[in-house]
Coordinates of C-alpha atoms and ligand atoms in Angstrom, one line a residue:
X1310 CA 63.0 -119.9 -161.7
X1311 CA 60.1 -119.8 -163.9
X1312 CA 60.4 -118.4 -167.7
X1313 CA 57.5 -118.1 -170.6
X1314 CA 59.5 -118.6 -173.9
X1315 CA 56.8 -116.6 -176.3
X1316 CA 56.6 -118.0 -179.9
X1317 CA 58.7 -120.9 -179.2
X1318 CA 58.6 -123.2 -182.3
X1319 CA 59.8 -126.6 -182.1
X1320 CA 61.3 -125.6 -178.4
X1321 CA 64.7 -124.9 -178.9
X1322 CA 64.8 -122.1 -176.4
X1323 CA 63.0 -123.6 -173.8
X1324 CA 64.4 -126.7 -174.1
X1325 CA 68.0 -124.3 -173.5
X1326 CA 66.1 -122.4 -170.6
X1327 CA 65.0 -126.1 -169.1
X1328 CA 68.5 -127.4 -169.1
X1329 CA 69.5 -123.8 -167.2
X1330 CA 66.6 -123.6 -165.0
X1331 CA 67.2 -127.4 -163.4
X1332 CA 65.3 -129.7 -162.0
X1333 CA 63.9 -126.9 -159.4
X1334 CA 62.6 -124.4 -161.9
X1335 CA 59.5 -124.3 -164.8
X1336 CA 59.3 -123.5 -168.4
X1337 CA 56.2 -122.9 -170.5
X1338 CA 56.3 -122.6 -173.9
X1339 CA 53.6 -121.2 -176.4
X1340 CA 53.1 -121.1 -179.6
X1341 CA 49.9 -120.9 -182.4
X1342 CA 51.1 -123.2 -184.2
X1343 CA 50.0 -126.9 -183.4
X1344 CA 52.5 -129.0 -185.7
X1345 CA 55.5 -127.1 -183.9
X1346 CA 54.2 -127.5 -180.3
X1347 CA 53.3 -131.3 -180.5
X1348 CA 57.0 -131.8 -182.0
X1349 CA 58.2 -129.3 -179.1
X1350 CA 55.8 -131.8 -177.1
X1351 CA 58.0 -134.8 -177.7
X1352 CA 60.8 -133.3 -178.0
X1353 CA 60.5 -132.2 -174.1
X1354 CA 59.8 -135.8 -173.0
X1355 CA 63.0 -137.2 -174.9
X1356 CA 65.5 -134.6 -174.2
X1357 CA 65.1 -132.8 -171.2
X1358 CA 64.3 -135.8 -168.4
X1359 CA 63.1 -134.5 -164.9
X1360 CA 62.4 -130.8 -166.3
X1361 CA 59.3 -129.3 -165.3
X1362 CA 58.4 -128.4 -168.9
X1363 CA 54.8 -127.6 -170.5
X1364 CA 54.2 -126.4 -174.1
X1365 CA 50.7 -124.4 -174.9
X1366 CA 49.3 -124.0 -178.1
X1367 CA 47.8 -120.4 -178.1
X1368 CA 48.3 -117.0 -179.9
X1369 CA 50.6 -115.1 -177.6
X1370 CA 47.8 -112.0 -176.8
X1371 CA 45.4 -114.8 -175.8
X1372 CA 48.0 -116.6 -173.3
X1373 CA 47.5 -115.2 -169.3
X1374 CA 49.7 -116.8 -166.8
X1375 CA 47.8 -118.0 -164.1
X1376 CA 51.1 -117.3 -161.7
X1377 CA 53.1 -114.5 -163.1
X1378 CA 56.9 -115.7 -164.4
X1379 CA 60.2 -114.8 -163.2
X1380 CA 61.4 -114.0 -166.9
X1381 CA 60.2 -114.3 -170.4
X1382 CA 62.1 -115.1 -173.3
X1383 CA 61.3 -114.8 -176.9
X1384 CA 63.9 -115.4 -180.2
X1385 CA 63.0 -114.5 -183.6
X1386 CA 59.0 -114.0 -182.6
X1387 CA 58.8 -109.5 -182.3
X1388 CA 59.5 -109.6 -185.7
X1389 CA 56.9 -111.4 -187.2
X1390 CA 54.4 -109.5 -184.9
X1391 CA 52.0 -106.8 -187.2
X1392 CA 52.5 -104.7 -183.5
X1393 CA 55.3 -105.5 -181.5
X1394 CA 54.5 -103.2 -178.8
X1395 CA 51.6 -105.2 -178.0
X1396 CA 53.3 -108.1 -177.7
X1397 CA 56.2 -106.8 -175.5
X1398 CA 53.4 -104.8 -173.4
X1399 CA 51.6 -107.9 -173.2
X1400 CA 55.1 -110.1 -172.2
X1401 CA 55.6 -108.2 -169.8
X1402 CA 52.1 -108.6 -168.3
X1403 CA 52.9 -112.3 -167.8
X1404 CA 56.0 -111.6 -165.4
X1405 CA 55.9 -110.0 -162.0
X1406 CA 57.5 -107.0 -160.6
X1407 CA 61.5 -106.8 -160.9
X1408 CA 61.3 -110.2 -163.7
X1409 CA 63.3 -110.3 -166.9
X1410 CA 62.0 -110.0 -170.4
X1411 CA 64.2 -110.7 -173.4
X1412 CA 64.4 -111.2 -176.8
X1413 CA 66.5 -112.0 -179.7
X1414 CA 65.7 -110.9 -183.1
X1415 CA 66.8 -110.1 -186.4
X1416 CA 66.4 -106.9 -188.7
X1417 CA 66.0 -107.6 -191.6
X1418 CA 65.8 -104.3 -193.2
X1419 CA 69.6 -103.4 -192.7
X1420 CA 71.3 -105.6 -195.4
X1421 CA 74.0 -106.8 -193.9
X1422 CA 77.3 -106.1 -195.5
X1423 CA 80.3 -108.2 -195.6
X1424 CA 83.0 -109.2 -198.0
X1425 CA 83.6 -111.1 -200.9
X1426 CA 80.1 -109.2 -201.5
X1427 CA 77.4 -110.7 -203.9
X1428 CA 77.9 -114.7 -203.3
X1429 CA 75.0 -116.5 -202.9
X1430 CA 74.8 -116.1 -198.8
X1431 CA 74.1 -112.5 -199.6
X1432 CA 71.7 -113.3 -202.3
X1433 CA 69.5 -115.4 -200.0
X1434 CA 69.7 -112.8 -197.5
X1435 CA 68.0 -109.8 -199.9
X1436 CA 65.6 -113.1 -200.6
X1437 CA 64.2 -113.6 -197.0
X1438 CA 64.3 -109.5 -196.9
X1439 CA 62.2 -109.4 -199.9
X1440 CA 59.7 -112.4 -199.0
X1441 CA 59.4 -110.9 -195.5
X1442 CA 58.2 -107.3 -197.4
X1443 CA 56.0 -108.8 -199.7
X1444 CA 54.4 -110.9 -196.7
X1445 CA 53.8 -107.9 -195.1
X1446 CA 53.2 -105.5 -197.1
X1447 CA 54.2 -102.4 -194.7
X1448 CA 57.6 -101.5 -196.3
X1449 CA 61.1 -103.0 -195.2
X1450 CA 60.8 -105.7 -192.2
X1451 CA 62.3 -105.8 -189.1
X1452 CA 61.7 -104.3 -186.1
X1453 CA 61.0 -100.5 -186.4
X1454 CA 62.9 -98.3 -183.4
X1455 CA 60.5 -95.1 -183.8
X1456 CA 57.2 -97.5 -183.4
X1457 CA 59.1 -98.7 -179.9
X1458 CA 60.3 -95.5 -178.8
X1459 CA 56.5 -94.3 -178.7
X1460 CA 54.2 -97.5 -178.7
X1461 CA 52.5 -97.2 -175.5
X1462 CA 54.7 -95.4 -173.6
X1463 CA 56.4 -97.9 -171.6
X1464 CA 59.6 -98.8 -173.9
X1465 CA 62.6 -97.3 -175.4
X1466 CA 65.0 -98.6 -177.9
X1467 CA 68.3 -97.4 -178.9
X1468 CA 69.2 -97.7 -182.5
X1469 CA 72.9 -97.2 -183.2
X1470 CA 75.2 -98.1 -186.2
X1471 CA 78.6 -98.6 -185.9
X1472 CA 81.9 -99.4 -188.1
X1473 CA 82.7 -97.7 -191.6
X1474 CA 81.5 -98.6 -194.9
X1475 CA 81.6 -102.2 -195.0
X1476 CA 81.9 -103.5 -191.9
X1477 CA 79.1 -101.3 -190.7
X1478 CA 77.0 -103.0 -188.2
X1479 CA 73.8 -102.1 -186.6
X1480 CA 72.7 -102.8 -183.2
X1481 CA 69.4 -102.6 -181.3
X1482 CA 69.1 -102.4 -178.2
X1483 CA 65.7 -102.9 -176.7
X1484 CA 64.8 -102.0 -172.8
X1485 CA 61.8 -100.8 -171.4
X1486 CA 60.5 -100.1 -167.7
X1487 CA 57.0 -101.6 -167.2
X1488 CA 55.2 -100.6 -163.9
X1489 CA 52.7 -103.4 -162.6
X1490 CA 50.0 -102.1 -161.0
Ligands
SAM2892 C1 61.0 -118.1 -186.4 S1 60.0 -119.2 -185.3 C2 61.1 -119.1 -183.9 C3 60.9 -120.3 -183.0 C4 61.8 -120.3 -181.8 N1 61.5 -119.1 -180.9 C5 63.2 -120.4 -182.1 O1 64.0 -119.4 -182.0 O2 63.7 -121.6 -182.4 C6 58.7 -118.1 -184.8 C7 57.6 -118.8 -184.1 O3 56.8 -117.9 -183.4 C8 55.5 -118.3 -183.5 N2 54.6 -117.1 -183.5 C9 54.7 -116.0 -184.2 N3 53.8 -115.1 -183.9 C10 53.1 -115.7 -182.8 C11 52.0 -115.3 -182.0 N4 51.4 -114.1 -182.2 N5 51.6 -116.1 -181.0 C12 52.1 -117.3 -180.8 N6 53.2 -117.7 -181.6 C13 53.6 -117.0 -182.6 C14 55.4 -119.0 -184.9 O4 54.3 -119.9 -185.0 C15 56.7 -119.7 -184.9 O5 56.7 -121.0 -184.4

């Protein structure tokens, strides 16, 4: 199996995708950050032996496969896009007909709740909110259902909230159909 792990840092995921992938399968990393792709770099040699493992340094819109993967993974990488439609679309470009494509991410604009509240856990947490808005400057961060629904016409997400007061928990769930022409 081949997978693309899109924005993958110092390689944790692929490194996770390697290990599951064996010895028969391929995992390419990329990233636009050089510091984190040389340390993902060494970190493939020493920790992974006999993987078939490569990691690119490129911006993600600017990466084509040259042989289309079997999935694509991406954690923590949507969220820090200024259009994540694009970079699903795009994603899903890299992957052929019937693949996978997955990612994990975090909203940061639902607070979450939990109790004793107000310790210093919380406290960081409206923090990284707050830095992220600032960064940005478009409003609360996070990943924004309405832009997925319509952006481009090829994904849907599902936005529910469940649990009273408190314990209220929020869940998105992200699918799309993509037709390869
Ligand atoms: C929060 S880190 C997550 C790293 C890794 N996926 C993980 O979960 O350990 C986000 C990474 O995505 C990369 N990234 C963000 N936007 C990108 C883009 N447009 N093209 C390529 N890499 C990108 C950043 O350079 C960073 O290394």
């Amino acid at each position: 199996m081949r997978v693309l792990d899109i924005g993958c840092g110092m390689g944790d995921v692929s490194l996770l995708a390697a290990r599951l992938v064996g010895p028969s399968g391929h995992v390419t990393g990329i990233d636009r950050d050089l510091v984190v792709i040389e340390k993902a770099r060494e970190r493939g040699l020493d920790e992974v032996r006999g993987a078939d493992i490569e990691f690119v340094y490129t911006e993600l819109l600017n990466f084509h496969a040259d042989r289309r993967f079997d999935a694509v993974v991406g954690r923590y990488v949507l969220m820090f896009q200024p259009d994540p439609v694009d970079a699903i679309v795009h994603a899903a470009k890299q992957v052929r007909p019937g693949g996978i494509v997955v990612f994990h991410e975090s909203d940061l604009a639902t607070r979450i709740q939990g109790y004793p509240n107000g310790t210093l856990f919380y406290r960081m947490c409206d923090l990284i909110a707050e830095t992220e808005r600032c960064r940005r400057g478009l409003g609360e961060p996070g990943l924004a259902p309405d832009t997925l629904i319509h952006g481009g016409g090829t994904s849907m997400a599902h936005d529910q909230s469940r649990g009273p007061g408190r314990r209220r928990i929020r869940f998105l769930y992200l699918s799309m159909a993509y037709g390869h022409s």
